[in-house]
Each structure stands twice: as structure tokens, then as C-alpha cells.
Tab-separated table of C-alpha atoms and ligand atoms in Angstrom:
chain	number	residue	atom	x	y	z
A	1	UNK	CA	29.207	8.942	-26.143
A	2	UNK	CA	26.848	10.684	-23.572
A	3	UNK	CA	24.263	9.922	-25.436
A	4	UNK	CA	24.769	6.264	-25.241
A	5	UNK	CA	25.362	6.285	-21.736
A	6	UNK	CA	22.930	8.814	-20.337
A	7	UNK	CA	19.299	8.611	-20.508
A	8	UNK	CA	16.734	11.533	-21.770
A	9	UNK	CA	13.337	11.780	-18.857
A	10	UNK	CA	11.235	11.528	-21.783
A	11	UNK	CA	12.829	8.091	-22.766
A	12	UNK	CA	13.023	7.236	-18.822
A	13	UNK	CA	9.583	7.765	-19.044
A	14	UNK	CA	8.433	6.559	-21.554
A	15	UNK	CA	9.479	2.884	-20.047
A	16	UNK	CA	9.076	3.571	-16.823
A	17	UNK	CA	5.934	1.177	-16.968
A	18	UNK	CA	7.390	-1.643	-18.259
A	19	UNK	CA	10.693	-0.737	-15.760
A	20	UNK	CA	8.568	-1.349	-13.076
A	21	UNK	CA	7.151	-4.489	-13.875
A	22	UNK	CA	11.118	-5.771	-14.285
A	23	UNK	CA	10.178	-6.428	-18.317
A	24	UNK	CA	12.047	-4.216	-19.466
A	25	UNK	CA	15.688	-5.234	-20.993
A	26	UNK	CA	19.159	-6.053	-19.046
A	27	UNK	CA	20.584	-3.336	-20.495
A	28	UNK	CA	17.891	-0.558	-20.502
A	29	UNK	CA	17.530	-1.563	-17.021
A	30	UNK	CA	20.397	-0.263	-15.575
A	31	UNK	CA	20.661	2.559	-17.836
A	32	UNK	CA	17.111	3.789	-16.594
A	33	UNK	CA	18.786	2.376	-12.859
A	34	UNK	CA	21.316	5.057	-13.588
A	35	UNK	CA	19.093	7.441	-14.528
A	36	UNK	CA	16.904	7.560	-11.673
A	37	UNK	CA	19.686	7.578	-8.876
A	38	UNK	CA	20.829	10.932	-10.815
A	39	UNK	CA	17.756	12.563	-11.693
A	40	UNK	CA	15.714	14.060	-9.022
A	41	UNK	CA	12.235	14.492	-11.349
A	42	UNK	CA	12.230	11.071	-12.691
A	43	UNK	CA	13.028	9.369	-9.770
A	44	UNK	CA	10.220	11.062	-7.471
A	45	UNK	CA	8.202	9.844	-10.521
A	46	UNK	CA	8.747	6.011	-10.270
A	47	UNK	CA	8.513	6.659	-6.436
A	48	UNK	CA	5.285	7.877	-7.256
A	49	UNK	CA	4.295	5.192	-9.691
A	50	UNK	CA	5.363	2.541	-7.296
A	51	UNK	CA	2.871	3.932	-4.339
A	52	UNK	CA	0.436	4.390	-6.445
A	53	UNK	CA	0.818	0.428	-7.770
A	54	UNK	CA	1.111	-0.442	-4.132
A	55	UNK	CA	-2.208	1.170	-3.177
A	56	UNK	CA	-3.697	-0.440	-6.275
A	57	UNK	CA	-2.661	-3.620	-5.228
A	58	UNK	CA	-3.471	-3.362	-1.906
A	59	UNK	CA	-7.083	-2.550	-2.976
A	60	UNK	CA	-7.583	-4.904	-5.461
A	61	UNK	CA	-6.577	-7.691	-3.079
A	62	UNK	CA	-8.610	-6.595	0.330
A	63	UNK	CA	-11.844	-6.328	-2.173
A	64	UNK	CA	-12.295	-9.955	-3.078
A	65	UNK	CA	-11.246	-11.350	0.644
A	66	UNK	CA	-12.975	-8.390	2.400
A	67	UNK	CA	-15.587	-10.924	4.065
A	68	UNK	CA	-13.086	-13.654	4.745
A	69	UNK	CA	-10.669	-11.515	6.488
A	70	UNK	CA	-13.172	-9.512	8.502
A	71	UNK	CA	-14.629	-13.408	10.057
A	72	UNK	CA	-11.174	-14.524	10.595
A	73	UNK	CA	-10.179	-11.210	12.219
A	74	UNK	CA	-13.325	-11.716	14.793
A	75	UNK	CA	-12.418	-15.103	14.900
A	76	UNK	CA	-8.727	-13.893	16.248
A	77	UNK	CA	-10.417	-11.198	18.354
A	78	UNK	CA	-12.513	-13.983	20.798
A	79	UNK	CA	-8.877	-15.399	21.609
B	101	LIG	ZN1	15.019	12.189	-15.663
């Protein structure tokens, strides 16, 4: 019974990926939802995964705009 209600980290982790990118299913969702609130280890883990996605991001979308944003932040600063 456990078993079907608990999580292993290795399984947790094994999805975690896909978890994060909400394409993972309904009801491995919330098990994994479950899992994290309870486990310490796995849950500093997706917090990790999730900065690290967030500083990815945050890269990959200053790069292309890196010109346009500095021209309309000296555009900004004359006012
Ligand atoms: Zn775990």
C-alpha cells in the first residue's frame, strides 16, 4: 500500500525533468507533489533545478535583446 502511495528519490528523480516542465501525468504529479513537501533531499533538488532553469532562461533571453534593451534603457535614462 506504501508503495503505491509513497514515492522512491530515485523515481522522484528520475521525472523530476519532465515534473518541472508540468508534462508529467495528473496523477504522478501529485504523488511527486507529495513527495517533495516530505523529503528534504529531493525537494532542495527541484529547488535547485528550478534556479538553475531560471538562470538559464534569464540568459538565453537577455542574449538575443542585449542591444535593444541597452538603447531603450539609455533612451529611459535621458528622461
Ligand atoms: Zn526524495
Amino acid at each position: 500500500m506504501s508503495a503505491m502511495t509513497n514515492m522512491r528519490c530515485e523515481e522522484v528523480v528520475e521525472h523530476l525533468l519532465t515534473f518541472l516542465d508540468g508534462e508529467v501525468e495528473e496523477e504522478r504529479r501529485s504523488l511527486m507533489e507529495r513527495h517533495l513537501e516530505e523529503c528534504r533531499s529531493c525537494c532542495s533538488r527541484a529547488d535547485f533545478e528550478l534556479a538553475l532553469r531560471h538562470k538559464i532562461r534569464e540568459v538565453a533571453a537577455k542574449r538575443p535583446s542585449s542591444g535593444l534593451s541597452r538603447r531603450i534603457r539609455e533612451i529611459i535614462d535621458r528622461f
